[in-house]
Amino acid sequence: VDAAGAAAVSNATKAVALANVLAERQATALRLAFKPQMHEAPDADGSDRKVCRLLVQTRMPIVGEEPADFSKGGIFVSTMSYASQAERQNPTTLSRTALGEWMRYAAPELRQAVRAAARRSDGEAVVASNVGRRASAPFLVAMGPPAISLAVKSLAFVFKDMQKEHLVGVPPLLVVPKLHEKKVVFKEGKEKISKMLILTLVHASALEK
């Protein structure tokens, strides 16, 4: 699926999530996941435009692979216009965070080794320490087309970075989108329901690589 622009990327991603909802209702064994890629495609005027491609594939979900609670431990994606330049997220910084959390979950020893090598190259002293391990699969939380588009594009950067030589050995992953609602009850008894999209990073099996 190719999509250009925040609205199109958001709609394409939510379409995959909706397909999984329908599959669950119909008790279908297989679910959908995707690998995002960024590439350039010729426009009508002959110029190139950046397109986000979702390589969608079927997979057999594993019980317990997705977190049961999305209220904490996630990477919240924000596109707040009033945030300072230093606080604003972009695909590069967000992809580093997502990749770091994936390695902390799927390859903590390798993550520690990569970080230690980076410190040595900068001339810093490296002190041995316990390996920090993430207990549950990392996930991104996004609300609205701009945030969803930013999240997907940042994950495209993650897939690209995982092809680099120093990251050989990092377990391959897939992105599972999920429609999620959060209900908040105020003191006055009023309720507010926030709709969001969860992008969970899960292990790709040997058949899915």
PDB file of C-alpha atoms in Angstrom:
ATOM      1  CA  VAL A   1       0.000   0.000   0.000  1.00  0.00           C
ATOM      2  CA  ASP A   2       1.505   3.337  -1.073  1.00  0.00           C
ATOM      3  CA  ALA A   3       0.473   6.564   0.648  1.00  0.00           C
ATOM      4  CA  ALA A   4       1.624  10.160   0.255  1.00  0.00           C
ATOM      5  CA  GLY A   5       0.740  12.758   2.859  1.00  0.00           C
ATOM      6  CA  ALA A   6      -0.207  12.510   6.527  1.00  0.00           C
ATOM      7  CA  ALA A   7      -3.899  11.812   5.924  1.00  0.00           C
ATOM      8  CA  ALA A   8      -3.209   9.031   3.408  1.00  0.00           C
ATOM      9  CA  VAL A   9      -0.583   7.350   5.625  1.00  0.00           C
ATOM     10  CA  SER A  10      -2.946   7.550   8.592  1.00  0.00           C
ATOM     11  CA  ASN A  11      -5.869   6.078   6.625  1.00  0.00           C
ATOM     12  CA  ALA A  12      -3.739   3.246   5.230  1.00  0.00           C
ATOM     13  CA  THR A  13      -2.472   2.318   8.689  1.00  0.00           C
ATOM     14  CA  LYS A  14      -5.930   2.452  10.251  1.00  0.00           C
ATOM     15  CA  ALA A  15      -7.248   0.294   7.398  1.00  0.00           C
ATOM     16  CA  VAL A  16      -4.816  -2.470   8.403  1.00  0.00           C
ATOM     17  CA  ALA A  17      -5.902  -2.089  12.040  1.00  0.00           C
ATOM     18  CA  LEU A  18      -9.572  -2.270  11.023  1.00  0.00           C
ATOM     19  CA  ALA A  19      -8.919  -5.416   8.988  1.00  0.00           C
ATOM     20  CA  ASN A  20      -7.535  -7.020  12.156  1.00  0.00           C
ATOM     21  CA  VAL A  21     -10.678  -6.003  14.065  1.00  0.00           C
ATOM     22  CA  LEU A  22     -12.844  -7.704  11.438  1.00  0.00           C
ATOM     23  CA  ALA A  23     -10.601 -10.786  11.451  1.00  0.00           C
ATOM     24  CA  GLU A  24     -10.951 -11.031  15.231  1.00  0.00           C
ATOM     25  CA  ARG A  25     -14.738 -10.752  15.056  1.00  0.00           C
ATOM     26  CA  GLN A  26     -14.849 -13.498  12.461  1.00  0.00           C
ATOM     27  CA  ALA A  27     -12.488 -15.655  14.555  1.00  0.00           C
ATOM     28  CA  THR A  28      -9.977 -15.821  11.708  1.00  0.00           C
ATOM     29  CA  ALA A  29      -6.626 -17.301  12.742  1.00  0.00           C
ATOM     30  CA  LEU A  30      -4.450 -14.947  10.691  1.00  0.00           C
ATOM     31  CA  ARG A  31      -3.901 -11.246  11.312  1.00  0.00           C
ATOM     32  CA  LEU A  32      -2.186  -8.452   9.382  1.00  0.00           C
ATOM     33  CA  ALA A  33       1.045  -6.632  10.146  1.00  0.00           C
ATOM     34  CA  PHE A  34       3.320  -4.474   8.032  1.00  0.00           C
ATOM     35  CA  LYS A  35       6.804  -3.209   7.326  1.00  0.00           C
ATOM     36  CA  PRO A  36       6.955   0.513   6.448  1.00  0.00           C
ATOM     37  CA  GLN A  37       9.353   1.874   3.830  1.00  0.00           C
ATOM     38  CA  MET A  38      10.045   5.359   2.501  1.00  0.00           C
ATOM     39  CA  HIS A  39      10.793   5.814  -1.186  1.00  0.00           C
ATOM     40  CA  GLU A  40      10.424   8.386  -3.938  1.00  0.00           C
ATOM     41  CA  ALA A  41       7.907   8.160  -6.771  1.00  0.00           C
ATOM     42  CA  PRO A  42       7.499  10.404  -9.833  1.00  0.00           C
ATOM     43  CA  ASP A  43       4.733  12.981  -9.565  1.00  0.00           C
ATOM     44  CA  ALA A  44       2.462  14.199 -12.347  1.00  0.00           C
ATOM     45  CA  ASP A  45       4.712  17.189 -13.000  1.00  0.00           C
ATOM     46  CA  GLY A  46       7.798  14.999 -13.307  1.00  0.00           C
ATOM     47  CA  SER A  47       9.206  15.781  -9.877  1.00  0.00           C
ATOM     48  CA  ASP A  48       9.784  13.150  -7.199  1.00  0.00           C
ATOM     49  CA  ARG A  49       7.666  12.947  -4.087  1.00  0.00           C
ATOM     50  CA  LYS A  50       8.209  10.943  -0.934  1.00  0.00           C
ATOM     51  CA  VAL A  51       5.847   8.016  -0.528  1.00  0.00           C
ATOM     52  CA  CYS A  52       5.353   5.764   2.475  1.00  0.00           C
ATOM     53  CA  ARG A  53       4.853   2.141   1.506  1.00  0.00           C
ATOM     54  CA  LEU A  54       3.274  -0.388   3.845  1.00  0.00           C
ATOM     55  CA  LEU A  55       4.366  -3.925   3.004  1.00  0.00           C
ATOM     56  CA  VAL A  56       1.356  -5.735   4.451  1.00  0.00           C
ATOM     57  CA  GLN A  57       1.518  -9.433   5.226  1.00  0.00           C
ATOM     58  CA  THR A  58      -0.442 -12.048   7.112  1.00  0.00           C
ATOM     59  CA  ARG A  59       0.871 -13.599  10.298  1.00  0.00           C
ATOM     60  CA  MET A  60      -0.170 -15.955  13.059  1.00  0.00           C
ATOM     61  CA  PRO A  61      -0.424 -13.921  16.280  1.00  0.00           C
ATOM     62  CA  ILE A  62       1.093 -15.271  19.488  1.00  0.00           C
ATOM     63  CA  VAL A  63      -0.901 -15.102  22.711  1.00  0.00           C
ATOM     64  CA  GLY A  64       0.537 -12.505  25.071  1.00  0.00           C
ATOM     65  CA  GLU A  65       2.909 -10.887  22.557  1.00  0.00           C
ATOM     66  CA  GLU A  66       1.091  -7.542  22.731  1.00  0.00           C
ATOM     67  CA  PRO A  67       0.955  -5.587  26.015  1.00  0.00           C
ATOM     68  CA  ALA A  68      -2.317  -5.930  27.906  1.00  0.00           C
ATOM     69  CA  ASP A  69      -2.085  -2.362  29.210  1.00  0.00           C
ATOM     70  CA  PHE A  70      -1.428   0.564  26.872  1.00  0.00           C
ATOM     71  CA  SER A  71      -1.743   3.215  29.582  1.00  0.00           C
ATOM     72  CA  LYS A  72       1.951   3.130  30.463  1.00  0.00           C
ATOM     73  CA  GLY A  73       5.288   2.149  28.972  1.00  0.00           C
ATOM     74  CA  GLY A  74       4.533   3.374  25.455  1.00  0.00           C
ATOM     75  CA  ILE A  75       6.241   5.925  23.241  1.00  0.00           C
ATOM     76  CA  PHE A  76       3.794   8.809  22.893  1.00  0.00           C
ATOM     77  CA  VAL A  77       4.014  10.492  19.500  1.00  0.00           C
ATOM     78  CA  SER A  78       3.282  14.194  19.564  1.00  0.00           C
ATOM     79  CA  THR A  79       3.120  16.859  16.865  1.00  0.00           C
ATOM     80  CA  MET A  80       2.375  19.767  19.195  1.00  0.00           C
ATOM     81  CA  SER A  81       3.018  23.004  17.341  1.00  0.00           C
ATOM     82  CA  TYR A  82       3.621  24.906  20.570  1.00  0.00           C
ATOM     83  CA  ALA A  83       6.480  22.665  21.699  1.00  0.00           C
ATOM     84  CA  SER A  84       9.976  24.084  21.586  1.00  0.00           C
ATOM     85  CA  GLN A  85      12.326  23.093  18.784  1.00  0.00           C
ATOM     86  CA  ALA A  86      14.252  20.837  21.176  1.00  0.00           C
ATOM     87  CA  GLU A  87      11.053  19.099  22.314  1.00  0.00           C
ATOM     88  CA  ARG A  88       9.542  18.514  18.885  1.00  0.00           C
ATOM     89  CA  GLN A  89       9.706  14.973  17.593  1.00  0.00           C
ATOM     90  CA  ASN A  90      10.861  14.086  14.104  1.00  0.00           C
ATOM     91  CA  PRO A  91      11.258  10.742  12.324  1.00  0.00           C
ATOM     92  CA  THR A  92      14.987  10.561  13.102  1.00  0.00           C
ATOM     93  CA  THR A  93      14.787  11.135  16.865  1.00  0.00           C
ATOM     94  CA  LEU A  94      11.638   9.063  17.216  1.00  0.00           C
ATOM     95  CA  SER A  95      13.154   6.165  15.275  1.00  0.00           C
ATOM     96  CA  ARG A  96      16.176   6.138  17.601  1.00  0.00           C
ATOM     97  CA  THR A  97      13.876   5.877  20.601  1.00  0.00           C
ATOM     98  CA  ALA A  98      11.800   3.108  19.008  1.00  0.00           C
ATOM     99  CA  LEU A  99      14.858   1.130  17.905  1.00  0.00           C
ATOM    100  CA  GLY A 100      16.413   1.486  21.346  1.00  0.00           C
ATOM    101  CA  GLU A 101      13.265   0.154  23.006  1.00  0.00           C
ATOM    102  CA  TRP A 102      13.046  -2.746  20.535  1.00  0.00           C
ATOM    103  CA  MET A 103      16.639  -3.722  21.243  1.00  0.00           C
ATOM    104  CA  ARG A 104      16.059  -3.374  24.999  1.00  0.00           C
ATOM    105  CA  TYR A 105      13.190  -5.842  24.574  1.00  0.00           C
ATOM    106  CA  ALA A 106      14.465  -8.226  21.898  1.00  0.00           C
ATOM    107  CA  ALA A 107      18.278  -7.955  22.136  1.00  0.00           C
ATOM    108  CA  PRO A 108      19.330  -6.232  25.383  1.00  0.00           C
ATOM    109  CA  GLU A 109      22.859  -7.666  25.382  1.00  0.00           C
ATOM    110  CA  LEU A 110      23.471  -6.459  21.826  1.00  0.00           C
ATOM    111  CA  ARG A 111      22.057  -3.028  22.678  1.00  0.00           C
ATOM    112  CA  GLN A 112      24.482  -2.731  25.574  1.00  0.00           C
ATOM    113  CA  ALA A 113      27.390  -3.802  23.366  1.00  0.00           C
ATOM    114  CA  VAL A 114      26.478  -1.265  20.645  1.00  0.00           C
ATOM    115  CA  ARG A 115      26.188   1.556  23.175  1.00  0.00           C
ATOM    116  CA  ALA A 116      29.508   0.590  24.770  1.00  0.00           C
ATOM    117  CA  ALA A 117      31.231   0.578  21.374  1.00  0.00           C
ATOM    118  CA  ALA A 118      29.830   4.044  20.640  1.00  0.00           C
ATOM    119  CA  ARG A 119      31.204   5.370  23.940  1.00  0.00           C
ATOM    120  CA  ARG A 120      34.621   3.886  23.250  1.00  0.00           C
ATOM    121  CA  SER A 121      34.737   5.526  19.833  1.00  0.00           C
ATOM    122  CA  ASP A 122      34.026   8.849  21.553  1.00  0.00           C
ATOM    123  CA  GLY A 123      36.882   8.245  23.981  1.00  0.00           C
ATOM    124  CA  GLU A 124      34.648   7.630  26.991  1.00  0.00           C
ATOM    125  CA  ALA A 125      35.396   5.075  29.685  1.00  0.00           C
ATOM    126  CA  VAL A 126      33.049   2.080  29.696  1.00  0.00           C
ATOM    127  CA  VAL A 127      32.025   0.554  33.021  1.00  0.00           C
ATOM    128  CA  ALA A 128      30.401  -2.888  33.102  1.00  0.00           C
ATOM    129  CA  SER A 129      26.779  -2.805  34.282  1.00  0.00           C
ATOM    130  CA  ASN A 130      23.713  -4.996  34.432  1.00  0.00           C
ATOM    131  CA  VAL A 131      21.807  -5.431  31.188  1.00  0.00           C
ATOM    132  CA  GLY A 132      18.559  -3.457  31.154  1.00  0.00           C
ATOM    133  CA  ARG A 133      15.769  -5.579  29.742  1.00  0.00           C
ATOM    134  CA  ARG A 134      12.269  -4.484  28.725  1.00  0.00           C
ATOM    135  CA  ALA A 135       9.610  -6.942  29.892  1.00  0.00           C
ATOM    136  CA  SER A 136       6.915  -6.281  27.282  1.00  0.00           C
ATOM    137  CA  ALA A 137       6.867  -5.436  23.594  1.00  0.00           C
ATOM    138  CA  PRO A 138       7.416  -1.729  22.852  1.00  0.00           C
ATOM    139  CA  PHE A 139       4.603   0.267  21.300  1.00  0.00           C
ATOM    140  CA  LEU A 140       3.933   3.750  19.943  1.00  0.00           C
ATOM    141  CA  VAL A 141       0.792   5.718  20.783  1.00  0.00           C
ATOM    142  CA  ALA A 142      -0.509   8.218  18.224  1.00  0.00           C
ATOM    143  CA  MET A 143      -3.639  10.345  17.985  1.00  0.00           C
ATOM    144  CA  GLY A 144      -4.649  12.068  14.746  1.00  0.00           C
ATOM    145  CA  PRO A 145      -3.281  11.836  11.179  1.00  0.00           C
ATOM    146  CA  PRO A 146      -0.127  13.968  11.718  1.00  0.00           C
ATOM    147  CA  ALA A 147       0.995  11.890  14.727  1.00  0.00           C
ATOM    148  CA  ILE A 148       0.117   8.567  13.078  1.00  0.00           C
ATOM    149  CA  SER A 149       2.020   9.549   9.929  1.00  0.00           C
ATOM    150  CA  LEU A 150       5.038  10.622  11.992  1.00  0.00           C
ATOM    151  CA  ALA A 151       4.998   7.322  13.899  1.00  0.00           C
ATOM    152  CA  VAL A 152       4.840   5.199  10.744  1.00  0.00           C
ATOM    153  CA  LYS A 153       7.578   7.177   9.001  1.00  0.00           C
ATOM    154  CA  SER A 154       9.835   6.879  12.051  1.00  0.00           C
ATOM    155  CA  LEU A 155       9.347   3.104  12.004  1.00  0.00           C
ATOM    156  CA  ALA A 156      10.361   3.100   8.330  1.00  0.00           C
ATOM    157  CA  PHE A 157      13.639   4.631   9.532  1.00  0.00           C
ATOM    158  CA  VAL A 158      13.929   1.824  12.093  1.00  0.00           C
ATOM    159  CA  PHE A 159      13.658  -0.852   9.401  1.00  0.00           C
ATOM    160  CA  LYS A 160      16.249   0.965   7.312  1.00  0.00           C
ATOM    161  CA  ASP A 161      18.660   1.346  10.243  1.00  0.00           C
ATOM    162  CA  MET A 162      18.390  -2.358  11.062  1.00  0.00           C
ATOM    163  CA  GLN A 163      20.102  -3.111   7.746  1.00  0.00           C
ATOM    164  CA  LYS A 164      23.303  -1.423   8.954  1.00  0.00           C
ATOM    165  CA  GLU A 165      26.314  -3.598   9.687  1.00  0.00           C
ATOM    166  CA  HIS A 166      26.650  -2.750  13.380  1.00  0.00           C
ATOM    167  CA  LEU A 167      23.032  -3.833  13.978  1.00  0.00           C
ATOM    168  CA  VAL A 168      23.402  -7.275  12.430  1.00  0.00           C
ATOM    169  CA  GLY A 169      21.864  -9.722  14.885  1.00  0.00           C
ATOM    170  CA  VAL A 170      18.946  -7.553  15.945  1.00  0.00           C
ATOM    171  CA  PRO A 171      15.823  -9.757  15.672  1.00  0.00           C
ATOM    172  CA  PRO A 172      13.564  -8.745  12.753  1.00  0.00           C
ATOM    173  CA  LEU A 173      10.242  -7.186  13.616  1.00  0.00           C
ATOM    174  CA  LEU A 174       6.806  -6.367  12.285  1.00  0.00           C
ATOM    175  CA  VAL A 175       4.389  -3.573  13.155  1.00  0.00           C
ATOM    176  CA  VAL A 176       0.914  -4.508  14.406  1.00  0.00           C
ATOM    177  CA  PRO A 177      -1.569  -1.603  14.349  1.00  0.00           C
ATOM    178  CA  LYS A 178      -4.458  -1.594  16.811  1.00  0.00           C
ATOM    179  CA  LEU A 179      -7.392   0.776  17.266  1.00  0.00           C
ATOM    180  CA  HIS A 180      -7.698   1.698  20.937  1.00  0.00           C
ATOM    181  CA  GLU A 181      -9.992   3.832  23.052  1.00  0.00           C
ATOM    182  CA  LYS A 182      -9.205   5.387  26.416  1.00  0.00           C
ATOM    183  CA  LYS A 183     -12.051   6.478  28.674  1.00  0.00           C
ATOM    184  CA  VAL A 184     -11.550   9.090  31.366  1.00  0.00           C
ATOM    185  CA  VAL A 185     -14.244   9.796  33.975  1.00  0.00           C
ATOM    186  CA  PHE A 186     -14.131  13.238  35.549  1.00  0.00           C
ATOM    187  CA  LYS A 187     -15.287  14.142  39.067  1.00  0.00           C
ATOM    188  CA  GLU A 188     -18.472  15.661  37.684  1.00  0.00           C
ATOM    189  CA  GLY A 189     -19.350  12.267  36.232  1.00  0.00           C
ATOM    190  CA  LYS A 190     -18.670  13.296  32.674  1.00  0.00           C
ATOM    191  CA  GLU A 191     -16.790  10.889  30.434  1.00  0.00           C
ATOM    192  CA  LYS A 192     -14.270  11.579  27.706  1.00  0.00           C
ATOM    193  CA  ILE A 193     -13.249   8.935  25.196  1.00  0.00           C
ATOM    194  CA  SER A 194      -9.984   9.419  23.337  1.00  0.00           C
ATOM    195  CA  LYS A 195      -9.410   7.379  20.194  1.00  0.00           C
ATOM    196  CA  MET A 196      -5.826   6.456  19.400  1.00  0.00           C
ATOM    197  CA  LEU A 197      -3.772   4.094  17.304  1.00  0.00           C
ATOM    198  CA  ILE A 198      -1.305   1.690  18.914  1.00  0.00           C
ATOM    199  CA  LEU A 199       1.660   0.460  16.868  1.00  0.00           C
ATOM    200  CA  THR A 200       3.190  -2.558  18.597  1.00  0.00           C
ATOM    201  CA  LEU A 201       6.557  -3.973  17.558  1.00  0.00           C
ATOM    202  CA  VAL A 202       6.497  -7.772  17.526  1.00  0.00           C
ATOM    203  CA  HIS A 203       8.872 -10.539  16.497  1.00  0.00           C
ATOM    204  CA  ALA A 204       8.758 -11.632  12.866  1.00  0.00           C
ATOM    205  CA  SER A 205       8.824 -15.407  12.570  1.00  0.00           C
ATOM    206  CA  ALA A 206      11.148 -17.226  10.200  1.00  0.00           C
ATOM    207  CA  LEU A 207       8.383 -17.304   7.583  1.00  0.00           C
ATOM    208  CA  GLU A 208       7.698 -13.589   7.952  1.00  0.00           C
ATOM    209  CA  LYS A 209      11.248 -12.218   7.587  1.00  0.00           C
TER     210      LYS A 209
END
